[in-house]
XYZ file of C-alpha atoms in Angstrom:
683
model
C -29.498 5.907 5.417
C -31.010 7.914 8.707
C -30.725 11.535 8.370
C -28.267 12.042 10.752
C -25.668 10.279 8.842
C -26.214 12.615 5.476
C -23.877 15.641 7.172
C -20.952 12.657 7.769
C -21.454 11.119 4.510
C -21.432 13.829 2.183
C -18.512 15.716 4.070
C -16.943 12.193 2.915
C -17.664 12.697 -0.211
C -16.706 16.122 -0.450
C -12.986 14.951 0.945
C -12.995 12.290 -1.627
C -13.650 14.980 -4.813
C -10.720 17.014 -3.077
C -8.522 14.606 -2.880
C -9.094 13.728 -6.500
C -8.566 17.326 -7.973
C -5.404 17.593 -5.785
C -3.882 14.712 -7.477
C -4.222 16.155 -10.573
C -3.214 19.290 -9.404
C -0.069 18.599 -7.649
C 1.592 16.937 -10.896
C -0.010 19.252 -12.958
C 1.773 22.174 -11.119
C 5.377 20.084 -11.772
C 4.855 18.800 -15.605
C 2.306 21.622 -16.937
C 3.271 24.892 -14.939
C 6.797 23.378 -14.512
C 8.020 22.935 -17.982
C 9.868 19.931 -18.053
C 12.150 21.188 -14.652
C 12.887 24.669 -16.834
C 10.898 26.414 -14.154
C 12.633 27.556 -10.559
C 11.477 25.028 -7.787
C 10.803 28.395 -5.932
C 8.357 29.672 -8.513
C 6.557 26.319 -8.587
C 6.386 26.216 -4.756
C 4.590 29.857 -4.711
C 2.368 29.084 -6.924
C 1.535 25.732 -5.659
C 0.852 27.561 -2.077
C -0.423 30.531 -3.206
C -3.900 29.266 -3.859
C -4.109 27.463 -0.182
C -2.988 30.910 1.052
C -6.138 32.859 -1.159
C -8.477 30.044 0.146
C -7.811 32.004 3.370
C -10.369 34.885 2.444
C -13.151 32.135 2.108
C -13.750 32.236 6.052
C -14.633 36.294 6.096
C -16.591 36.016 2.553
C -18.627 33.283 4.357
C -19.404 35.311 7.212
C -20.544 38.494 5.194
C -22.861 35.886 2.414
C -23.220 33.587 4.373
C -22.127 29.559 4.612
C -25.179 27.991 2.518
C -25.058 30.480 -0.398
C -20.992 29.708 -0.403
C -20.869 26.528 0.231
C -23.325 25.411 -2.345
C -21.725 27.619 -4.645
C -18.123 25.994 -4.306
C -19.266 22.451 -4.169
C -21.030 22.691 -7.298
C -17.888 24.315 -9.181
C -15.716 21.783 -7.123
C -17.963 19.031 -9.335
C -17.602 20.391 -12.385
C -13.897 20.773 -12.012
C -13.625 17.433 -10.862
C -15.533 15.929 -13.700
C -14.058 18.169 -16.695
C -10.427 17.378 -15.441
C -11.103 14.121 -16.123
C -11.838 14.346 -19.557
C -8.453 16.447 -20.490
C -5.348 15.474 -22.643
C -3.202 17.817 -20.511
C -1.537 21.252 -21.373
C -2.658 24.900 -19.460
C -6.939 23.858 -19.591
C -6.276 20.956 -17.531
C -4.024 22.965 -15.219
C -6.252 25.408 -14.788
C -9.004 23.457 -14.764
C -7.312 21.648 -11.566
C -6.561 24.944 -9.912
C -9.922 26.555 -10.398
C -11.345 22.819 -8.396
C -8.655 23.397 -6.032
C -9.494 26.564 -5.275
C -13.172 25.683 -5.300
C -12.526 22.555 -3.311
C -11.119 24.639 -0.208
C -13.758 27.292 -0.313
C -16.328 24.476 0.245
C -13.911 22.987 2.857
C -14.325 26.742 4.780
C -17.714 25.921 4.356
C -18.307 23.101 5.343
C -16.525 24.059 8.677
C -19.125 26.706 9.389
C -21.605 24.639 9.411
C -20.120 21.103 11.155
C -18.625 20.926 14.698
C -18.084 17.154 14.458
C -15.987 16.722 11.768
C -14.140 13.780 12.319
C -16.419 10.779 11.084
C -16.820 12.695 7.828
C -13.210 13.344 7.267
C -11.915 10.077 8.506
C -14.959 8.013 6.466
C -13.761 10.407 3.234
C -9.937 9.201 3.531
C -10.980 5.759 3.733
C -13.204 5.447 1.038
C -11.131 7.748 -1.346
C -8.268 4.982 -0.621
C -10.972 2.270 -1.446
C -12.051 3.647 -4.954
C -8.306 4.735 -5.915
C -7.282 1.019 -5.358
C -9.767 -0.602 -7.042
C -9.387 2.172 -10.206
C -5.347 1.587 -10.153
C -4.507 4.832 -8.457
C -4.875 6.710 -11.874
C -8.508 5.949 -13.744
C -10.107 8.003 -11.238
C -8.521 11.384 -11.751
C -7.155 10.778 -15.179
C -8.912 9.926 -18.687
C -10.753 6.528 -16.881
C -12.461 4.257 -18.937
C -16.568 3.589 -17.557
C -16.231 2.701 -14.125
C -14.390 5.259 -13.368
C -16.362 8.065 -14.688
C -19.422 6.155 -13.390
C -17.991 6.331 -9.886
C -17.251 10.054 -10.054
C -20.525 11.051 -11.722
C -21.888 9.304 -8.417
C -19.845 10.148 -6.186
C -20.237 14.116 -7.610
C -24.127 13.573 -7.672
C -24.453 11.841 -4.257
C -22.387 14.732 -2.938
C -24.848 17.579 -4.640
C -27.880 16.023 -3.060
C -26.502 15.610 0.158
C -24.686 18.769 -0.066
C -27.909 20.602 -1.116
C -29.956 19.726 2.120
C -30.384 22.586 4.471
C -27.588 22.520 7.275
C -28.192 21.696 10.792
C -26.871 24.533 12.945
C -23.353 23.709 14.712
C -22.415 24.455 18.044
C -19.623 26.508 18.881
C -17.100 23.621 19.136
C -14.497 21.178 16.159
C -11.929 24.145 15.912
C -9.071 21.046 16.746
C -10.465 18.528 14.674
C -11.261 21.446 11.213
C -7.332 22.175 12.154
C -6.112 18.345 11.519
C -8.036 17.982 8.072
C -5.157 19.402 6.351
C -2.143 17.577 8.040
C -4.449 14.248 8.220
C -4.870 14.306 4.458
C -0.834 15.191 3.975
C -0.116 12.283 5.993
C -2.942 9.628 4.478
C -1.913 10.687 1.048
C 2.031 10.333 1.675
C 2.082 7.285 3.345
C -0.969 5.885 5.844
C -3.809 5.439 3.085
C -2.119 5.336 0.192
C -2.418 2.496 -2.249
C 0.873 2.735 -4.426
C 2.645 3.195 -1.607
C 1.152 -0.424 0.399
C 1.958 -1.592 -2.731
C 5.643 -0.411 -2.982
C 6.266 -1.417 1.263
C 5.153 -4.776 0.552
C 7.341 -5.238 -3.000
C 10.451 -4.246 -0.553
C 9.366 -6.986 2.003
C 7.957 -9.868 -0.106
C 8.902 -9.988 -3.528
C 8.685 -12.382 -5.600
C 11.723 -12.837 -7.774
C 14.611 -14.794 -6.672
C 17.307 -12.614 -5.872
C 20.336 -13.303 -3.156
C 19.014 -11.519 -0.247
C 22.549 -10.380 0.728
C 22.911 -8.622 -2.567
C 19.620 -7.573 -2.768
C 19.923 -4.695 -0.009
C 17.179 -1.741 -0.907
C 15.912 -3.376 -3.789
C 11.765 -4.321 -4.213
C 10.298 -6.908 -6.797
C 7.101 -7.817 -7.465
C 5.170 -8.911 -4.465
C 1.330 -11.145 -5.070
C -1.254 -8.887 -3.939
C 0.546 -6.460 -3.122
C -2.025 -3.686 -2.245
C -3.401 -6.033 0.333
C -1.948 -4.639 3.824
C -3.647 -1.360 2.611
C -6.798 -3.110 3.802
C -5.182 -3.632 6.932
C -4.382 -0.020 7.226
C -8.048 1.133 5.818
C -9.575 -1.013 8.454
C -7.704 -0.239 11.523
C -7.578 3.502 10.780
C -11.553 4.190 10.533
C -11.819 1.459 13.762
C -9.512 4.144 15.488
C -11.209 6.813 13.996
C -14.626 6.401 14.731
C -14.366 4.726 18.548
C -14.608 6.161 21.401
C -10.934 7.543 22.293
C -8.710 5.869 25.410
C -8.514 7.468 28.374
C -5.500 7.946 30.760
C -2.268 6.947 30.048
C -3.924 4.880 27.190
C -4.504 8.063 25.153
C -0.960 8.325 24.236
C -0.815 4.836 22.214
C -2.433 6.522 18.730
C 0.203 9.771 19.223
C 3.020 7.783 19.588
C 2.134 5.342 16.928
C 1.708 7.725 14.679
C 4.980 9.791 15.204
C 7.014 6.468 15.083
C 5.373 6.026 11.417
C 6.539 9.238 10.827
C 9.650 8.411 11.860
C 10.258 5.045 9.998
C 9.105 6.765 6.901
C 12.059 9.271 7.873
C 14.743 6.719 7.969
C 14.111 5.945 4.250
C 14.545 2.577 4.248
C 12.367 0.424 1.700
C 11.985 -2.459 4.569
C 10.562 -0.116 7.183
C 7.684 1.631 4.965
C 5.105 -1.754 5.882
C 5.177 -0.566 9.259
C 4.707 3.072 8.609
C 2.035 2.671 6.197
C 0.432 0.555 9.224
C 1.400 2.489 12.565
C 0.857 5.271 10.850
C -3.045 4.545 10.010
C -3.959 3.599 13.149
C -1.839 6.522 15.120
C -3.588 8.813 12.841
C -7.322 7.301 13.303
C -6.491 7.561 16.806
C -5.497 11.164 16.632
C -8.269 12.328 15.317
C -10.518 10.604 17.639
C -9.083 12.350 20.261
C -9.026 15.800 18.816
C -12.875 15.245 17.664
C -13.757 13.941 21.258
C -14.273 17.305 22.362
C -16.396 18.587 20.167
C -19.329 17.487 21.299
C -19.063 18.680 24.834
C -21.432 22.282 23.529
C -25.169 22.207 23.268
C -26.890 23.702 20.177
C -24.864 21.766 17.648
C -25.229 18.285 16.140
C -24.852 15.772 18.787
C -22.321 12.946 18.557
C -24.722 11.050 16.495
C -24.889 14.336 13.433
C -28.466 15.187 14.268
C -29.590 18.862 14.843
C -29.077 19.687 18.496
C -31.360 21.866 20.050
C -30.923 25.664 19.668
C -30.518 27.030 16.745
C -33.752 25.746 14.518
C -31.541 25.209 11.672
C -30.257 28.963 11.516
C -27.094 29.401 9.792
C -24.531 29.536 11.718
C -22.112 32.143 9.569
C -24.826 34.661 10.002
C -26.484 35.437 13.257
C -29.500 37.229 14.058
C -29.990 40.758 12.159
C -27.407 40.926 9.802
C -24.534 39.032 11.302
C -24.815 39.496 15.407
C -24.855 36.479 16.564
C -26.654 35.174 19.364
C -24.892 34.172 22.395
C -25.590 30.422 23.112
C -26.483 29.139 26.139
C -23.949 26.047 25.972
C -20.997 27.746 25.427
C -21.858 31.346 25.537
C -20.162 31.940 22.475
C -21.454 34.026 18.813
C -22.006 31.341 16.350
C -20.985 33.531 13.553
C -17.567 33.993 15.321
C -17.707 29.898 15.998
C -18.462 29.654 12.616
C -14.944 31.301 11.455
C -12.929 30.120 13.434
C -13.353 26.367 12.405
C -13.440 27.940 8.984
C -9.910 29.297 9.609
C -8.710 26.627 11.182
C -9.957 24.228 8.065
C -7.980 26.674 5.841
C -5.215 27.119 8.348
C -4.748 23.144 8.142
C -4.594 23.114 4.612
C -1.954 25.334 4.581
C -0.272 23.051 6.544
C -0.717 20.851 3.818
C 0.579 23.206 1.856
C 3.390 23.991 2.681
C 4.807 20.649 4.170
C 4.495 18.970 0.794
C 6.482 22.192 -0.660
C 9.141 21.750 1.876
C 9.058 17.904 1.616
C 9.076 17.259 -2.391
C 11.273 20.969 -3.282
C 14.412 19.284 -1.552
C 14.302 17.406 -5.024
C 15.080 20.262 -6.643
C 16.758 22.497 -3.808
C 18.920 19.706 -1.936
C 17.956 20.998 1.664
C 16.820 18.143 4.040
C 13.280 16.572 4.007
C 12.980 13.489 6.473
C 11.918 15.329 9.066
C 9.032 17.362 7.275
C 6.359 14.378 8.018
C 7.812 13.789 11.750
C 7.118 17.648 12.509
C 3.544 17.089 10.904
C 2.935 13.634 12.855
C 4.043 15.752 15.865
C 1.572 18.801 15.423
C -1.146 16.068 15.238
C -0.066 14.027 18.236
C -0.035 17.322 20.477
C -3.112 19.021 19.256
C -4.741 14.769 19.968
C -3.215 14.940 23.564
C -4.214 19.075 24.002
C -7.455 17.712 24.245
C -9.940 16.621 26.989
C -12.747 14.136 25.851
C -15.803 16.391 26.605
C -18.160 15.284 29.286
C -21.474 14.098 28.491
C -24.098 17.201 28.142
C -26.340 17.699 30.305
C -30.634 19.096 30.736
C -31.387 22.428 29.139
C -30.451 25.455 30.839
C -32.660 28.129 31.549
C -33.229 30.880 29.109
C -32.597 27.822 26.633
C -34.606 25.359 24.988
C -36.524 24.553 28.022
C -38.153 21.219 28.453
C -36.637 19.598 25.578
C -35.087 15.871 26.507
C -31.222 15.963 27.285
C -28.981 14.598 24.697
C -27.800 11.156 25.217
C -24.134 9.807 26.159
C -21.707 10.843 23.405
C -21.287 7.838 20.586
C -19.778 7.805 17.201
C -21.851 8.522 13.935
C -21.080 5.696 12.604
C -20.417 2.271 13.754
C -16.875 2.192 14.066
C -16.188 -2.134 13.890
C -18.878 -2.337 11.529
C -17.886 0.748 9.119
C -14.446 -0.143 9.525
C -14.600 -4.214 8.751
C -16.630 -3.582 5.613
C -14.200 -0.564 4.415
C -11.392 -3.575 4.969
C -12.952 -6.327 3.051
C -13.738 -4.115 0.241
C -10.178 -2.633 -0.164
C -8.872 -6.529 0.075
C -11.286 -7.291 -2.453
C -10.210 -4.162 -4.777
C -6.716 -4.825 -4.283
C -7.147 -8.127 -4.808
C -8.688 -7.673 -8.366
C -6.736 -4.893 -9.635
C -3.300 -7.348 -8.988
C -2.187 -9.302 -11.926
C -0.068 -12.225 -11.642
C 3.454 -11.234 -13.601
C 4.583 -14.129 -15.406
C 8.498 -14.619 -16.631
C 9.444 -17.645 -18.547
C 12.361 -19.198 -20.034
C 11.204 -23.137 -21.097
C 11.948 -22.267 -24.915
C 15.089 -21.854 -24.343
C 17.734 -18.897 -24.730
C 16.624 -16.230 -27.415
C 19.091 -15.313 -30.461
C 18.981 -11.690 -30.139
C 17.287 -9.318 -27.431
C 15.554 -6.123 -27.711
C 16.707 -3.730 -25.096
C 14.813 0.129 -24.232
C 15.527 2.531 -22.162
C 13.580 4.819 -21.120
C 13.253 8.510 -18.640
C 9.376 7.945 -17.952
C 9.226 11.132 -15.723
C 7.219 9.589 -13.309
C 4.727 8.426 -15.789
C 3.703 12.067 -17.085
C 4.094 13.414 -20.510
C 5.259 16.027 -22.281
C 1.829 17.650 -21.861
C 0.854 16.448 -17.990
C -0.823 13.855 -19.102
C -0.848 10.988 -16.684
C -0.894 7.918 -19.318
C 0.398 4.618 -18.528
C -0.481 2.524 -21.465
C 1.392 5.344 -23.825
C 4.125 4.549 -21.990
C 3.104 1.085 -22.995
C 3.052 1.507 -26.142
C 6.551 3.059 -26.175
C 8.183 0.169 -24.810
C 6.169 -2.148 -26.680
C 8.056 -5.057 -28.281
C 10.687 -5.080 -25.309
C 12.241 -7.923 -23.592
C 14.544 -6.115 -21.740
C 13.541 -2.718 -20.168
C 15.376 0.078 -18.336
C 13.723 2.743 -16.832
C 14.718 6.225 -15.281
C 12.390 8.315 -12.781
C 9.986 5.620 -11.598
C 7.834 7.082 -9.422
C 5.913 4.513 -6.760
C 3.575 6.760 -4.666
C 5.050 10.043 -4.101
C 1.709 12.259 -3.497
C 3.503 15.096 -5.264
C 2.820 13.041 -8.810
C -0.862 11.769 -7.930
C 0.160 8.900 -5.617
C 0.391 6.160 -8.258
C 2.872 3.345 -8.841
C 3.775 3.782 -12.030
C 6.137 0.654 -11.549
C 3.507 -1.452 -11.102
C 1.187 0.034 -13.939
C 3.542 0.049 -16.542
C 4.531 -4.163 -15.608
C 1.158 -5.488 -15.742
C 0.646 -3.567 -19.303
C 4.193 -5.355 -20.547
C 3.394 -8.417 -18.107
C 6.954 -8.259 -17.168
C 8.158 -8.900 -13.369
C 10.475 -5.941 -12.638
C 13.431 -5.297 -10.034
C 13.453 -1.880 -8.780
C 16.359 0.402 -6.928
C 15.520 3.671 -4.908
C 17.440 6.818 -6.057
C 15.947 9.546 -3.883
C 14.003 7.894 -1.268
C 12.210 4.223 -1.172
C 9.406 5.671 -3.612
C 11.542 6.901 -6.330
C 14.062 5.867 -8.366
C 15.254 3.166 -11.233
C 13.857 -0.071 -12.620
C 14.489 -3.232 -14.507
C 12.021 -5.285 -16.121
C 12.479 -8.381 -18.083
C 10.215 -11.193 -20.048
C 12.856 -13.623 -18.810
C 13.801 -14.527 -15.122
C 15.612 -11.884 -12.651
C 17.967 -12.528 -10.996
C 20.941 -11.799 -8.431
C 19.790 -7.796 -7.659
C 22.506 -5.540 -6.690
C 22.384 -1.612 -6.010
C 24.913 0.629 -5.548
C 24.311 4.649 -4.027
C 26.374 6.895 -6.403
C 28.383 10.156 -5.251
C 26.517 12.866 -4.953
C 28.623 15.266 -6.183
C 26.387 18.329 -5.013
C 23.387 17.241 -6.960
C 20.306 17.357 -4.800
C 18.619 14.182 -5.831
C 20.545 10.908 -5.223
C 21.715 8.320 -7.837
C 21.906 4.441 -8.100
C 23.582 1.574 -10.450
C 20.956 -1.254 -10.900
C 23.005 -4.578 -11.053
C 20.364 -7.407 -12.248
C 21.133 -10.821 -14.140
C 18.789 -11.954 -16.720
C 18.925 -15.751 -17.278
C 18.084 -16.919 -20.126
C 19.241 -20.816 -19.717
C 21.661 -21.930 -17.382
C 24.519 -21.302 -19.615
C 23.339 -18.228 -21.060
C 23.072 -14.983 -18.976
C 23.257 -11.419 -19.663
C 23.946 -8.734 -16.818
C 22.400 -5.424 -16.785
C 22.913 -2.060 -15.024
C 20.232 0.691 -15.288
C 20.931 4.019 -13.932
C 20.479 7.738 -13.861
C 23.045 9.863 -13.325
C 21.962 13.070 -11.878
C 24.757 16.052 -12.510
C 24.706 19.476 -10.641
C 23.149 22.198 -13.064
C 25.341 22.929 -16.025
C 28.003 20.044 -15.129
C 28.643 16.522 -16.303
C 28.435 13.651 -14.584
C 32.268 12.480 -15.060
C 32.635 10.962 -10.905
C 28.647 9.255 -11.236
C 30.001 7.864 -14.720
C 33.329 6.196 -13.638
C 31.331 5.326 -10.432
C 28.748 3.272 -12.467
C 31.351 2.511 -15.084
C 33.644 0.153 -12.677
C 30.756 -1.220 -10.410
C 29.176 -2.258 -13.787
C 32.390 -4.165 -14.838
C 32.648 -5.880 -11.396
C 28.832 -6.904 -11.268
C 29.284 -8.210 -15.196
C 32.344 -10.519 -13.493
C 33.207 -10.981 -17.374
C 29.151 -12.051 -18.463
C 28.371 -9.903 -21.233
C 26.719 -6.760 -20.196
C 24.307 -3.676 -20.627
C 24.537 -0.440 -19.325
C 21.110 1.178 -19.694
C 19.324 4.623 -19.019
C 19.304 8.756 -19.099
C 22.987 9.357 -18.319
C 22.565 13.284 -18.629
C 25.711 13.143 -21.213
C 26.267 13.485 -24.741
C 28.291 11.244 -27.266
C 32.079 12.953 -26.871
C 31.769 14.704 -23.276
C 34.016 13.442 -20.736
C 31.577 11.628 -18.948
C 30.431 9.615 -21.655
C 33.807 8.632 -22.444
C 34.476 7.252 -19.230
C 31.823 4.624 -20.570
C 33.883 3.694 -23.563
C 36.902 3.834 -21.320
C 35.873 1.163 -19.228
C 35.637 -1.073 -22.728
C 31.931 -0.906 -23.334
C 30.557 -0.047 -26.638
C 28.167 2.629 -27.777
C 25.177 0.698 -28.373
C 23.072 3.367 -30.540
C 26.378 4.413 -32.668
C 24.984 3.331 -35.856
C 22.130 5.619 -35.795
C 24.226 8.918 -34.523
C 22.738 11.443 -34.113
C 20.239 10.244 -32.119
C 18.701 13.233 -29.762
C 16.290 11.549 -26.870
C 15.496 15.432 -25.141
C 12.958 16.964 -24.832
C 10.670 14.283 -26.887
C 8.450 16.892 -28.502
C 11.604 18.638 -30.010
C 14.494 16.126 -29.715
C 17.909 18.465 -29.433
C 19.744 16.546 -26.670
C 21.634 12.775 -26.610
C 21.517 12.082 -22.907
C 19.699 8.148 -23.235
C 22.351 5.663 -24.059
C 22.875 1.894 -23.904
C 26.357 0.952 -23.837
C 27.239 -2.925 -23.850
C 30.546 -4.886 -24.281
C 31.581 -6.352 -27.504
C 30.629 -9.641 -27.471
C 27.245 -8.296 -28.013
C 26.124 -7.400 -31.767
C 24.176 -4.134 -31.542
C 21.532 -3.498 -34.618
C 18.101 -1.908 -35.541
C 19.187 1.011 -32.796
C 16.288 3.914 -32.953
C 14.335 6.125 -30.318
C 10.654 5.505 -31.611
C 9.165 9.212 -31.366
C 5.973 9.954 -28.858
C 5.176 12.201 -26.119
C 4.126 9.806 -23.324
C 7.300 11.357 -21.313
C 9.705 14.163 -21.777
C 11.901 11.997 -23.029
C 11.941 9.543 -25.970
C 13.232 5.881 -25.454
C 16.269 3.740 -26.907
C 15.549 0.910 -28.414
C 18.751 -1.540 -29.796
C 18.255 -5.213 -30.823
C 21.521 -7.221 -29.302
C 22.733 -10.463 -30.796
C 24.143 -13.075 -28.081
C 27.019 -14.450 -27.718
C 27.138 -18.934 -28.210
C 29.368 -20.893 -27.182
């Protein structure tokens, strides 16, 4: 590796580590600090936002102490926290380690900004490498209890990062403020949609699902795809090619910003079939906007040149400290105090991360507070596009002026620090291989004829997080072991807030069951049905909101045991306003389920947020359904560590005989699953 590439690679590796810490910190705030949804959303947002606000003090600390000691110390703390989090089984320690890692990462980012005036290649490469690693490690093993390949990757990234960080930093010129301002927004858009393996997989499952279903009925549902994350390879390649290539000029420079905004608008429409073009457009558009912002960074002398090599003027001096106790010299290329320029970049980086925090809190808090949030990604995309369009590519730098480093050769024309085509193509191929390697072909079969009994499990999986805040799909699979049909509630398929995991795909692989998914809150969050038997005729119905902030739906699916034996299954998660019984939603589900079954045996299962004897519970029995868990009552399921409430249920038609009802203990979610064996009717 050439010396000039070390700053870019070191910055990229630091971005990978910071993203990994964020992917633990954000869900830890919800599941550990949040105490199973009992903590007000406003307090959760204040806790998360406060650490980003605290990081605003980092540039002042750097100016007083110096960029090198602060940055190196923060880098070490970031690595220690990152590796320590990987071995935690959840609980308060995981939360505080992730918090310490986040704060250290933000301080490191401010220090990196102080010494780097051309960050775009490093930022872009870091986001792309992070997406590649998350794809190869199934999105969760890189941050939560990874096996030895995950540990090996974490240690390798950390070691290389510290080795690069230990090298003396080249002096930086006065540019780079706009590029650093976009670091936080770029990280948000990349994690929410553009470079998310889980979102790419989910988008593919809406467009190219493999299960049989009537297209007229299956509006809005997603089924298991083949090579689901493969489109991410196109997104990563397009993003890197756009970010590392020379930016377009004239009217062409509008293409990237327009693509980014259009991609964000497609996300805001909250339709699953639009997710795939949203991923591809936002990826290429985001890369092009970063390139435009970075084009102005190389127009001043005195810093790194366009390749990342040191410029002629500073001689390796810490740019956060000038001559004589911090009084920096005015530089020939821009006439600006280098300490002041370093401070501006540091504040720009921390301000960009504040944008990340504000936008993330505003977007995801809507599902607790009920305010509109579709415009948040659009607003962030417009901000990025505006910054990109406000920049002008810097002219090639001329020879040194008198009074500067006279006699040195003038830097050549601007060119990217990494070869764009080869870098983008290599990243795309590696991402594609990782996507294919991480996919498993799920199988459903009825070749042995219809069974006599069917084991049905209903499980609220809380986005995959256990009662102690640990993400553990293996524990979820053990809790549902032995089931023939599984109805899931609170299924997350790529929310950045929850770490960017496709919980449904991870669980389906472990159970070897194909699935059908129906969105409730947005295309990435809802309910699902998995089965060992073929699934057909999917249909979903939105439920009345009745004042609840989070949406709800009812998913109907038919399990085909044979030509003559079929079972209708309806999965739902009722979402009443706080303190109210979901009578209206229960009535809507019961009516939908009876009409969907059309006389066939029927199962209605899920987290119904109502207890036996409540009015909503009575809506199901009034529709002619039977409580399949009645023989095992009382059967509390929530909270999982000390269950008191009976709110997870299975209802069936009288032609199905229920037996062996149970709520297996465990803490893989904040609910216990409920399981029951049903004897199918004959003749």
